């Protein structure tokens, strides 16, 4: 049997191959959608704006994902967390999945895995335990889309309201969650204060975009509001705690 | 143009399905390769026990996400987003923001391509940032894990949704009011629900759709 190491070149190579595949898929869809957008009459300038805005917006959440990689790497080495958090998963799934396997095998997650069998069990559970969304989308998206289209064809205005209601429902759940700790005292209000600050920064950006016609700001308003309020959460937390 | 639209709409399903099936095979490749290379196939007992511990919850969440996010992300965006992951904290807000920037209406083919472009760019950037992070891990680990920066990463969701709320809630406050009040009461009365926010998303969606339907029928929307 080969010597097992959670950071072996073999594991890095395997993770790298899967990540390259997903990168290729992203590029494929980017090219196809870009071409179709041009055919629909959306100019390159607008498309570049969208791409730049999306890229800048992604950086901060992506850095927070690295934190997830670091957390998991203490137990699983780098390749598996690198793979799992680059594709499909999110820390909110991967950490509980790894912990559950460790518990059921009676292994501690405070030190690195040394047994290849434990490692492969964790890798299997992480993979199979979090596949349903992809499976449903791959098999049934056409049907789901058909249902959405028929709602829209029956009554166009209701179709639009229906769509808006879905994302209002989603945003409401996350906004509600921000208030979940307010009963524990002033520290529980920190996320609420940060949310309010982010809203205020967004409103200020909106003022400069609309009143002073600063067009470039439009593309980065969400990123600026997010980054500034994340930065301001540091002094707010220190002040309150 | 109409024929072309049909063509793109049809083709994207074919591409999406092929890439989706290949992606699932690629994801299974990693544990399979580990099991073969190290002659370390998991024992059925512990594997099933652990799967039973996580799969019921995560498969439900995955199914909920598929039905909730697909209408928002569009066809291409969904096929890609569900392979690349990190939907709630990254891909969904990114796509919504891009559609808002491009001033396209949800449900149109224009919004479909804009959403796909945003998700593709976001996926590529995420992959590159994480790759850099893995290469430079020994250098950045002390910075990212420093006590100083901890509040910033703890507050990433409030920072994101605060700004998003201004844009979307202010434009659709009649639709947003009922689910917002409902969720506020729910999360304040049962704080532990914060750990299962994904499961609360469809609850918010059902409240929003039901109240919108009533308002629409009464002519208030």
CSV table of N, CA and C in Angstrom, one decimal, chain B residues 35-173:
chain,number,residue,atom,x,y,z
B,35,UNK,N,-9.8,6.0,-3.5
B,35,UNK,CA,-10.0,4.6,-3.1
B,35,UNK,C,-9.2,3.6,-3.8
B,36,UNK,N,-9.0,3.8,-5.1
B,36,UNK,CA,-8.2,2.8,-5.9
B,36,UNK,C,-6.7,3.0,-5.6
B,37,UNK,N,-6.2,4.2,-5.7
B,37,UNK,CA,-4.8,4.5,-5.5
B,37,UNK,C,-4.3,4.0,-4.2
B,38,UNK,N,-5.0,4.3,-3.1
B,38,UNK,CA,-4.6,3.9,-1.8
B,38,UNK,C,-5.2,2.6,-1.3
B,39,UNK,N,-5.8,1.9,-2.2
B,39,UNK,CA,-6.6,0.6,-1.8
B,39,UNK,C,-7.4,0.9,-0.6
B,40,UNK,N,-8.1,1.9,-0.6
B,40,UNK,CA,-8.8,2.3,0.7
B,40,UNK,C,-10.3,2.5,0.4
B,41,UNK,N,-11.0,1.5,-0.1
B,41,UNK,CA,-12.5,1.7,-0.3
B,41,UNK,C,-13.1,1.8,1.1
B,42,UNK,N,-14.1,2.7,1.3
B,42,UNK,CA,-14.8,2.8,2.6
B,42,UNK,C,-15.6,1.5,2.9
B,43,UNK,N,-15.7,1.2,4.2
B,43,UNK,CA,-16.6,0.1,4.6
B,43,UNK,C,-18.0,0.6,4.5
B,44,UNK,N,-18.9,-0.3,4.0
B,44,UNK,CA,-20.3,0.1,3.8
B,44,UNK,C,-21.0,0.7,5.0
B,45,UNK,N,-20.7,0.0,6.2
B,45,UNK,CA,-21.4,0.5,7.4
B,45,UNK,C,-21.2,1.9,7.7
B,46,UNK,N,-19.9,2.3,8.0
B,46,UNK,CA,-19.6,3.7,8.4
B,46,UNK,C,-20.0,4.7,7.2
B,47,UNK,N,-19.9,4.3,6.0
B,47,UNK,CA,-20.2,5.2,4.9
B,47,UNK,C,-21.7,5.5,4.9
B,48,UNK,N,-22.5,4.4,5.0
B,48,UNK,CA,-24.0,4.6,5.0
B,48,UNK,C,-24.4,5.4,6.2
B,49,UNK,N,-23.8,5.1,7.4
B,49,UNK,CA,-24.2,5.8,8.6
B,49,UNK,C,-23.9,7.3,8.4
B,50,UNK,N,-22.7,7.6,7.9
B,50,UNK,CA,-22.4,9.0,7.7
B,50,UNK,C,-23.2,9.7,6.7
B,51,UNK,N,-23.5,8.9,5.6
B,51,UNK,CA,-24.4,9.5,4.5
B,51,UNK,C,-25.8,9.8,5.1
B,52,UNK,N,-26.3,8.9,5.9
B,52,UNK,CA,-27.6,9.1,6.5
B,52,UNK,C,-27.6,10.3,7.4
B,53,UNK,N,-26.4,10.6,8.0
B,53,UNK,CA,-26.3,11.8,8.9
B,53,UNK,C,-26.4,13.1,8.1
B,54,UNK,N,-25.9,13.1,6.9
B,54,UNK,CA,-25.9,14.4,6.2
B,54,UNK,C,-26.8,14.5,5.0
B,55,UNK,N,-27.0,13.3,4.3
B,55,UNK,CA,-27.7,13.4,3.0
B,55,UNK,C,-29.2,13.9,3.2
B,56,UNK,N,-30.0,13.4,4.2
B,56,UNK,CA,-31.4,13.8,4.2
B,56,UNK,C,-31.5,15.4,4.3
B,57,UNK,N,-30.7,16.0,5.1
B,57,UNK,CA,-30.7,17.5,5.2
B,57,UNK,C,-30.2,18.1,3.9
B,58,UNK,N,-29.0,17.7,3.4
B,58,UNK,CA,-28.4,18.4,2.3
B,58,UNK,C,-29.1,18.1,1.0
B,59,UNK,N,-29.7,16.9,0.9
B,59,UNK,CA,-30.4,16.6,-0.4
B,59,UNK,C,-31.7,17.5,-0.4
B,60,UNK,N,-32.3,17.7,0.8
B,60,UNK,CA,-33.5,18.5,0.8
B,60,UNK,C,-33.1,20.0,0.4
B,61,UNK,N,-32.0,20.4,1.1
B,61,UNK,CA,-31.6,21.8,0.8
B,61,UNK,C,-31.2,22.0,-0.7
B,62,UNK,N,-30.5,21.0,-1.3
B,62,UNK,CA,-30.2,21.0,-2.7
B,62,UNK,C,-31.4,21.1,-3.6
B,63,UNK,N,-32.4,20.3,-3.2
B,63,UNK,CA,-33.6,20.3,-4.0
B,63,UNK,C,-34.3,21.6,-3.9
B,64,UNK,N,-34.4,22.2,-2.7
B,64,UNK,CA,-35.0,23.5,-2.5
B,64,UNK,C,-34.3,24.5,-3.3
B,65,UNK,N,-32.9,24.5,-3.3
B,65,UNK,CA,-32.2,25.5,-4.0
B,65,UNK,C,-32.4,25.4,-5.5
B,66,UNK,N,-32.5,24.1,-6.0
B,66,UNK,CA,-32.8,24.0,-7.4
B,66,UNK,C,-34.1,24.7,-7.8
B,67,UNK,N,-35.1,24.5,-7.1
B,67,UNK,CA,-36.4,25.0,-7.5
B,67,UNK,C,-36.5,26.6,-7.2
B,68,UNK,N,-35.8,27.0,-6.2
B,68,UNK,CA,-35.8,28.5,-5.9
B,68,UNK,C,-34.9,29.3,-6.8
B,69,UNK,N,-33.7,28.8,-7.0
B,69,UNK,CA,-32.7,29.6,-7.8
B,69,UNK,C,-32.9,29.5,-9.3
B,70,UNK,N,-33.4,28.4,-9.8
B,70,UNK,CA,-33.5,28.2,-11.2
B,70,UNK,C,-34.2,29.4,-11.9
B,71,UNK,N,-35.4,29.8,-11.4
B,71,UNK,CA,-36.1,30.9,-12.0
B,71,UNK,C,-35.3,32.2,-12.0
B,72,UNK,N,-34.4,32.4,-10.9
B,72,UNK,CA,-33.7,33.6,-10.8
B,72,UNK,C,-32.4,33.6,-11.7
B,73,UNK,N,-31.8,32.4,-11.8
B,73,UNK,CA,-30.5,32.4,-12.5
B,73,UNK,C,-30.7,32.2,-14.0
B,74,UNK,N,-31.9,31.7,-14.5
B,74,UNK,CA,-32.0,31.4,-15.9
B,74,UNK,C,-31.5,30.0,-16.2
B,75,UNK,N,-31.6,29.6,-17.4
B,75,UNK,CA,-31.2,28.2,-17.8
B,75,UNK,C,-29.7,28.0,-17.7
B,76,UNK,N,-28.9,28.8,-18.5
B,76,UNK,CA,-27.5,28.7,-18.6
B,76,UNK,C,-26.9,28.9,-17.2
B,77,UNK,N,-27.4,29.9,-16.5
B,77,UNK,CA,-26.8,30.3,-15.2
B,77,UNK,C,-27.1,29.2,-14.2
B,78,UNK,N,-28.2,28.5,-14.3
B,78,UNK,CA,-28.5,27.4,-13.4
B,78,UNK,C,-27.6,26.2,-13.7
B,79,UNK,N,-27.5,25.8,-15.0
B,79,UNK,CA,-26.6,24.7,-15.3
B,79,UNK,C,-25.2,24.9,-14.8
B,80,UNK,N,-24.7,26.1,-14.9
B,80,UNK,CA,-23.3,26.4,-14.5
B,80,UNK,C,-23.2,26.6,-13.0
B,81,UNK,N,-24.2,27.4,-12.4
B,81,UNK,CA,-24.1,27.7,-11.0
B,81,UNK,C,-24.2,26.5,-10.1
B,82,UNK,N,-25.0,25.5,-10.5
B,82,UNK,CA,-25.1,24.3,-9.7
B,82,UNK,C,-23.9,23.4,-9.8
B,83,UNK,N,-23.0,23.6,-10.8
B,83,UNK,CA,-21.8,22.9,-10.8
B,83,UNK,C,-20.7,23.6,-10.0
B,84,UNK,N,-20.7,25.0,-10.1
B,84,UNK,CA,-19.6,25.7,-9.5
B,84,UNK,C,-19.9,26.1,-8.0
B,85,UNK,N,-21.2,26.0,-7.6
B,85,UNK,CA,-21.5,26.1,-6.1
B,85,UNK,C,-21.4,27.5,-5.6
B,86,UNK,N,-21.4,27.6,-4.2
B,86,UNK,CA,-21.4,28.9,-3.5
B,86,UNK,C,-22.5,29.8,-4.1
B,87,UNK,N,-23.8,29.3,-4.1
B,87,UNK,CA,-24.8,30.0,-4.7
B,87,UNK,C,-25.3,31.2,-3.9
B,88,UNK,N,-25.8,30.9,-2.7
B,88,UNK,CA,-26.4,32.0,-1.9
B,88,UNK,C,-25.5,33.2,-1.6
B,89,UNK,N,-24.2,32.8,-1.2
B,89,UNK,CA,-23.3,33.9,-0.8
B,89,UNK,C,-22.6,34.6,-2.0
B,90,UNK,N,-22.8,34.0,-3.2
B,90,UNK,CA,-21.9,34.6,-4.3
B,90,UNK,C,-22.7,34.6,-5.6
B,91,UNK,N,-23.0,33.5,-6.2
B,91,UNK,CA,-23.5,33.5,-7.6
B,91,UNK,C,-24.9,34.1,-7.7
B,92,UNK,N,-25.8,33.9,-6.8
B,92,UNK,CA,-27.2,34.5,-6.9
B,92,UNK,C,-27.1,36.0,-6.8
B,93,UNK,N,-26.5,36.6,-5.7
B,93,UNK,CA,-26.4,38.0,-5.7
B,93,UNK,C,-25.6,38.6,-6.9
B,94,UNK,N,-24.6,37.9,-7.4
B,94,UNK,CA,-23.8,38.4,-8.5
B,94,UNK,C,-24.7,38.5,-9.7
B,95,UNK,N,-25.5,37.4,-10.0
B,95,UNK,CA,-26.4,37.4,-11.2
B,95,UNK,C,-27.5,38.5,-11.1
B,96,UNK,N,-28.0,38.6,-9.9
B,96,UNK,CA,-29.1,39.6,-9.7
B,96,UNK,C,-28.6,41.0,-9.9
B,97,UNK,N,-27.4,41.3,-9.4
B,97,UNK,CA,-26.7,42.6,-9.5
B,97,UNK,C,-26.4,42.9,-11.0
B,98,UNK,N,-25.9,41.9,-11.7
B,98,UNK,CA,-25.6,42.1,-13.2
B,98,UNK,C,-26.9,42.4,-14.0
B,99,UNK,N,-28.0,41.7,-13.7
B,99,UNK,CA,-29.2,41.9,-14.4
B,99,UNK,C,-29.7,43.3,-14.1
B,100,UNK,N,-29.5,43.8,-12.9
B,100,UNK,CA,-29.9,45.1,-12.5
B,100,UNK,C,-29.1,46.1,-13.3
B,101,UNK,N,-27.7,45.9,-13.3
B,101,UNK,CA,-26.8,46.8,-14.0
B,101,UNK,C,-27.2,46.9,-15.5
B,102,UNK,N,-27.5,45.7,-16.1
B,102,UNK,CA,-27.7,45.7,-17.5
B,102,UNK,C,-29.2,46.2,-17.9
B,103,UNK,N,-29.9,46.4,-16.8
B,103,UNK,CA,-31.3,46.9,-17.0
B,103,UNK,C,-32.1,46.0,-17.9
B,104,UNK,N,-32.0,44.7,-17.6
B,104,UNK,CA,-32.8,43.7,-18.4
B,104,UNK,C,-33.9,43.1,-17.4
B,105,UNK,N,-35.0,42.8,-18.0
B,105,UNK,CA,-36.1,42.3,-17.2
B,105,UNK,C,-36.0,40.8,-17.0
B,106,UNK,N,-36.2,40.3,-15.7
B,106,UNK,CA,-36.1,38.9,-15.4
B,106,UNK,C,-37.0,38.1,-16.3
B,107,UNK,N,-36.6,36.9,-16.7
B,107,UNK,CA,-37.4,36.1,-17.6
B,107,UNK,C,-37.2,36.3,-19.1
B,108,UNK,N,-36.5,37.4,-19.5
B,108,UNK,CA,-36.3,37.6,-20.9
B,108,UNK,C,-35.0,36.9,-21.3
B,109,UNK,N,-34.8,36.7,-22.6
B,109,UNK,CA,-33.6,36.1,-23.1
B,109,UNK,C,-32.3,36.9,-22.8
B,110,UNK,N,-32.5,38.3,-22.8
B,110,UNK,CA,-31.4,39.2,-22.4
B,110,UNK,C,-31.0,38.9,-21.0
B,111,UNK,N,-31.9,38.8,-20.1
B,111,UNK,CA,-31.5,38.5,-18.7
B,111,UNK,C,-30.9,37.1,-18.6
B,112,UNK,N,-31.3,36.2,-19.4
B,112,UNK,CA,-30.7,34.9,-19.4
B,112,UNK,C,-29.2,34.9,-19.7
B,113,UNK,N,-28.9,35.6,-20.8
B,113,UNK,CA,-27.4,35.7,-21.1
B,113,UNK,C,-26.6,36.5,-20.2
B,114,UNK,N,-27.2,37.6,-19.7
B,114,UNK,CA,-26.5,38.4,-18.7
B,114,UNK,C,-26.2,37.6,-17.4
B,115,UNK,N,-27.2,36.9,-17.0
B,115,UNK,CA,-27.0,36.1,-15.8
B,115,UNK,C,-25.9,35.0,-16.0
B,116,UNK,N,-25.9,34.4,-17.2
B,116,UNK,CA,-24.9,33.4,-17.4
B,116,UNK,C,-23.5,34.0,-17.5
B,117,UNK,N,-23.4,35.1,-18.1
B,117,UNK,CA,-22.1,35.8,-18.2
B,117,UNK,C,-21.6,36.1,-16.7
B,118,UNK,N,-22.5,36.7,-15.9
B,118,UNK,CA,-22.1,37.1,-14.5
B,118,UNK,C,-21.6,35.8,-13.8
B,119,UNK,N,-22.4,34.7,-13.9
B,119,UNK,CA,-22.0,33.5,-13.1
B,119,UNK,C,-20.7,32.9,-13.6
B,120,UNK,N,-20.5,32.9,-15.0
B,120,UNK,CA,-19.3,32.4,-15.5
B,120,UNK,C,-18.1,33.2,-15.0
B,121,UNK,N,-18.2,34.5,-15.1
B,121,UNK,CA,-17.1,35.3,-14.7
B,121,UNK,C,-16.8,35.1,-13.2
B,122,UNK,N,-17.9,35.1,-12.4
B,122,UNK,CA,-17.7,34.9,-11.0
B,122,UNK,C,-17.1,33.6,-10.7
B,123,UNK,N,-17.5,32.5,-11.4
B,123,UNK,CA,-16.9,31.2,-11.2
B,123,UNK,C,-15.4,31.2,-11.5
B,124,UNK,N,-15.0,31.8,-12.6
B,124,UNK,CA,-13.6,31.8,-13.0
B,124,UNK,C,-12.8,32.6,-12.0
B,125,UNK,N,-13.3,33.8,-11.6
B,125,UNK,CA,-12.6,34.6,-10.6
B,125,UNK,C,-12.5,33.8,-9.3
B,126,UNK,N,-13.6,33.2,-8.8
B,126,UNK,CA,-13.5,32.4,-7.6
B,126,UNK,C,-12.4,31.4,-7.6
B,127,UNK,N,-12.4,30.6,-8.8
B,127,UNK,CA,-11.4,29.5,-8.9
B,127,UNK,C,-10.0,30.1,-8.8
B,128,UNK,N,-9.8,31.2,-9.5
B,128,UNK,CA,-8.4,31.8,-9.5
B,128,UNK,C,-8.0,32.3,-8.1
B,129,UNK,N,-9.0,33.0,-7.5
B,129,UNK,CA,-8.7,33.5,-6.1
B,129,UNK,C,-8.3,32.4,-5.2
B,130,UNK,N,-9.1,31.3,-5.2
B,130,UNK,CA,-8.9,30.2,-4.3
B,130,UNK,C,-7.6,29.5,-4.7
B,131,UNK,N,-7.3,29.4,-6.0
B,131,UNK,CA,-6.0,28.8,-6.4
B,131,UNK,C,-4.8,29.6,-5.8
B,132,UNK,N,-4.9,31.0,-6.0
B,132,UNK,CA,-3.8,31.8,-5.4
B,132,UNK,C,-3.7,31.6,-3.9
B,133,UNK,N,-4.9,31.5,-3.3
B,133,UNK,CA,-4.9,31.3,-1.8
B,133,UNK,C,-4.2,30.1,-1.4
B,134,UNK,N,-4.5,29.0,-2.2
B,134,UNK,CA,-3.9,27.7,-1.9
B,134,UNK,C,-2.3,27.8,-2.1
B,135,UNK,N,-1.9,28.4,-3.1
B,135,UNK,CA,-0.5,28.6,-3.4
B,135,UNK,C,0.2,29.4,-2.3
B,136,UNK,N,-0.5,30.5,-1.9
B,136,UNK,CA,0.2,31.4,-0.9
B,136,UNK,C,-0.3,31.1,0.5
B,137,UNK,N,-0.8,29.9,0.8
B,137,UNK,CA,-1.5,29.7,2.0
B,137,UNK,C,-0.7,30.0,3.3
B,138,UNK,N,0.6,29.7,3.2
B,138,UNK,CA,1.4,29.9,4.5
B,138,UNK,C,1.6,31.4,4.8
B,139,UNK,N,1.6,32.2,3.7
B,139,UNK,CA,1.7,33.6,3.9
B,139,UNK,C,0.4,34.3,4.3
B,140,UNK,N,-0.7,33.8,3.7
B,140,UNK,CA,-1.9,34.6,4.0
B,140,UNK,C,-2.7,34.0,5.2
B,141,UNK,N,-2.4,32.8,5.6
B,141,UNK,CA,-3.1,32.2,6.7
B,141,UNK,C,-3.1,33.1,8.0
B,142,UNK,N,-1.9,33.6,8.4
B,142,UNK,CA,-2.0,34.4,9.6
B,142,UNK,C,-2.8,35.7,9.4
B,143,UNK,N,-2.8,36.2,8.2
B,143,UNK,CA,-3.5,37.5,8.0
B,143,UNK,C,-5.0,37.2,8.0
B,144,UNK,N,-5.5,36.2,7.3
B,144,UNK,CA,-6.9,35.9,7.2
B,144,UNK,C,-7.4,35.4,8.5
B,145,UNK,N,-6.6,34.7,9.3
B,145,UNK,CA,-7.1,34.2,10.6
B,145,UNK,C,-6.9,35.1,11.7
B,146,UNK,N,-6.4,36.3,11.4
B,146,UNK,CA,-6.1,37.3,12.5
B,146,UNK,C,-7.3,37.7,13.2
B,147,UNK,N,-7.2,38.0,14.5
B,147,UNK,CA,-8.4,38.4,15.3
B,147,UNK,C,-8.9,39.7,14.7
B,148,UNK,N,-8.0,40.6,14.2
B,148,UNK,CA,-8.4,41.9,13.7
B,148,UNK,C,-9.4,41.8,12.6
B,149,UNK,N,-9.2,40.8,11.7
B,149,UNK,CA,-10.1,40.7,10.5
B,149,UNK,C,-11.3,39.8,10.7
B,150,UNK,N,-11.3,39.1,11.9
B,150,UNK,CA,-12.4,38.2,12.1
B,150,UNK,C,-13.8,38.8,12.0
B,151,UNK,N,-14.1,40.0,12.6
B,151,UNK,CA,-15.4,40.6,12.4
B,151,UNK,C,-15.8,40.8,11.0
B,152,UNK,N,-14.9,41.2,10.1
B,152,UNK,CA,-15.2,41.5,8.7
B,152,UNK,C,-15.7,40.2,8.0
B,153,UNK,N,-15.1,39.1,8.3
B,153,UNK,CA,-15.5,37.8,7.6
B,153,UNK,C,-16.8,37.3,8.3
B,154,UNK,N,-17.0,37.6,9.6
B,154,UNK,CA,-18.2,37.2,10.3
B,154,UNK,C,-19.4,37.9,9.7
B,155,UNK,N,-19.2,39.1,9.2
B,155,UNK,CA,-20.3,40.0,8.8
B,155,UNK,C,-20.4,40.1,7.3
B,156,UNK,N,-19.9,39.1,6.5
B,156,UNK,CA,-20.0,39.2,5.1
B,156,UNK,C,-21.5,39.2,4.6
B,157,UNK,N,-22.3,38.4,5.2
B,157,UNK,CA,-23.7,38.3,4.7
B,157,UNK,C,-24.5,39.6,5.0
B,158,UNK,N,-24.4,40.1,6.3
B,158,UNK,CA,-25.1,41.4,6.5
B,158,UNK,C,-24.6,42.5,5.6
B,159,UNK,N,-23.3,42.5,5.3
B,159,UNK,CA,-22.7,43.5,4.4
B,159,UNK,C,-23.3,43.4,3.0
B,160,UNK,N,-23.5,42.2,2.5
B,160,UNK,CA,-24.0,41.9,1.2
B,160,UNK,C,-25.5,42.2,1.1
B,161,UNK,N,-26.2,41.6,2.0
B,161,UNK,CA,-27.7,41.7,1.9
B,161,UNK,C,-28.2,43.1,2.3
B,162,UNK,N,-27.5,43.9,3.1
B,162,UNK,CA,-27.9,45.2,3.4
B,162,UNK,C,-27.9,46.1,2.1
B,163,UNK,N,-26.9,46.0,1.3
B,163,UNK,CA,-26.8,46.7,0.1
B,163,UNK,C,-27.8,46.2,-0.9
B,164,UNK,N,-27.9,44.9,-1.0
B,164,UNK,CA,-28.9,44.3,-2.0
B,164,UNK,C,-30.3,44.7,-1.7
B,165,UNK,N,-30.6,44.8,-0.3
B,165,UNK,CA,-32.0,45.1,0.1
B,165,UNK,C,-32.4,46.5,-0.4
B,166,UNK,N,-31.4,47.4,-0.3
B,166,UNK,CA,-31.7,48.8,-0.7
B,166,UNK,C,-32.2,48.8,-2.2
B,167,UNK,N,-31.5,48.0,-3.0
B,167,UNK,CA,-31.8,48.0,-4.5
B,167,UNK,C,-33.1,47.3,-4.7
B,168,UNK,N,-33.3,46.1,-4.2
B,168,UNK,CA,-34.4,45.3,-4.6
B,168,UNK,C,-35.7,45.6,-3.7
B,169,UNK,N,-35.5,45.8,-2.4
B,169,UNK,CA,-36.7,45.9,-1.5
B,169,UNK,C,-37.3,47.3,-1.8
B,170,UNK,N,-36.5,48.3,-2.1
B,170,UNK,CA,-37.1,49.7,-2.3
B,170,UNK,C,-37.9,49.7,-3.6
B,171,UNK,N,-37.5,48.8,-4.6
B,171,UNK,CA,-38.2,48.8,-5.8
B,171,UNK,C,-39.5,47.9,-5.8
B,172,UNK,N,-39.5,47.0,-4.8
B,172,UNK,CA,-40.6,46.0,-4.8
B,172,UNK,C,-41.1,45.9,-3.3
B,173,UNK,N,-41.2,47.1,-2.7
B,173,UNK,CA,-41.6,47.0,-1.2
B,173,UNK,C,-42.9,46.4,-0.9
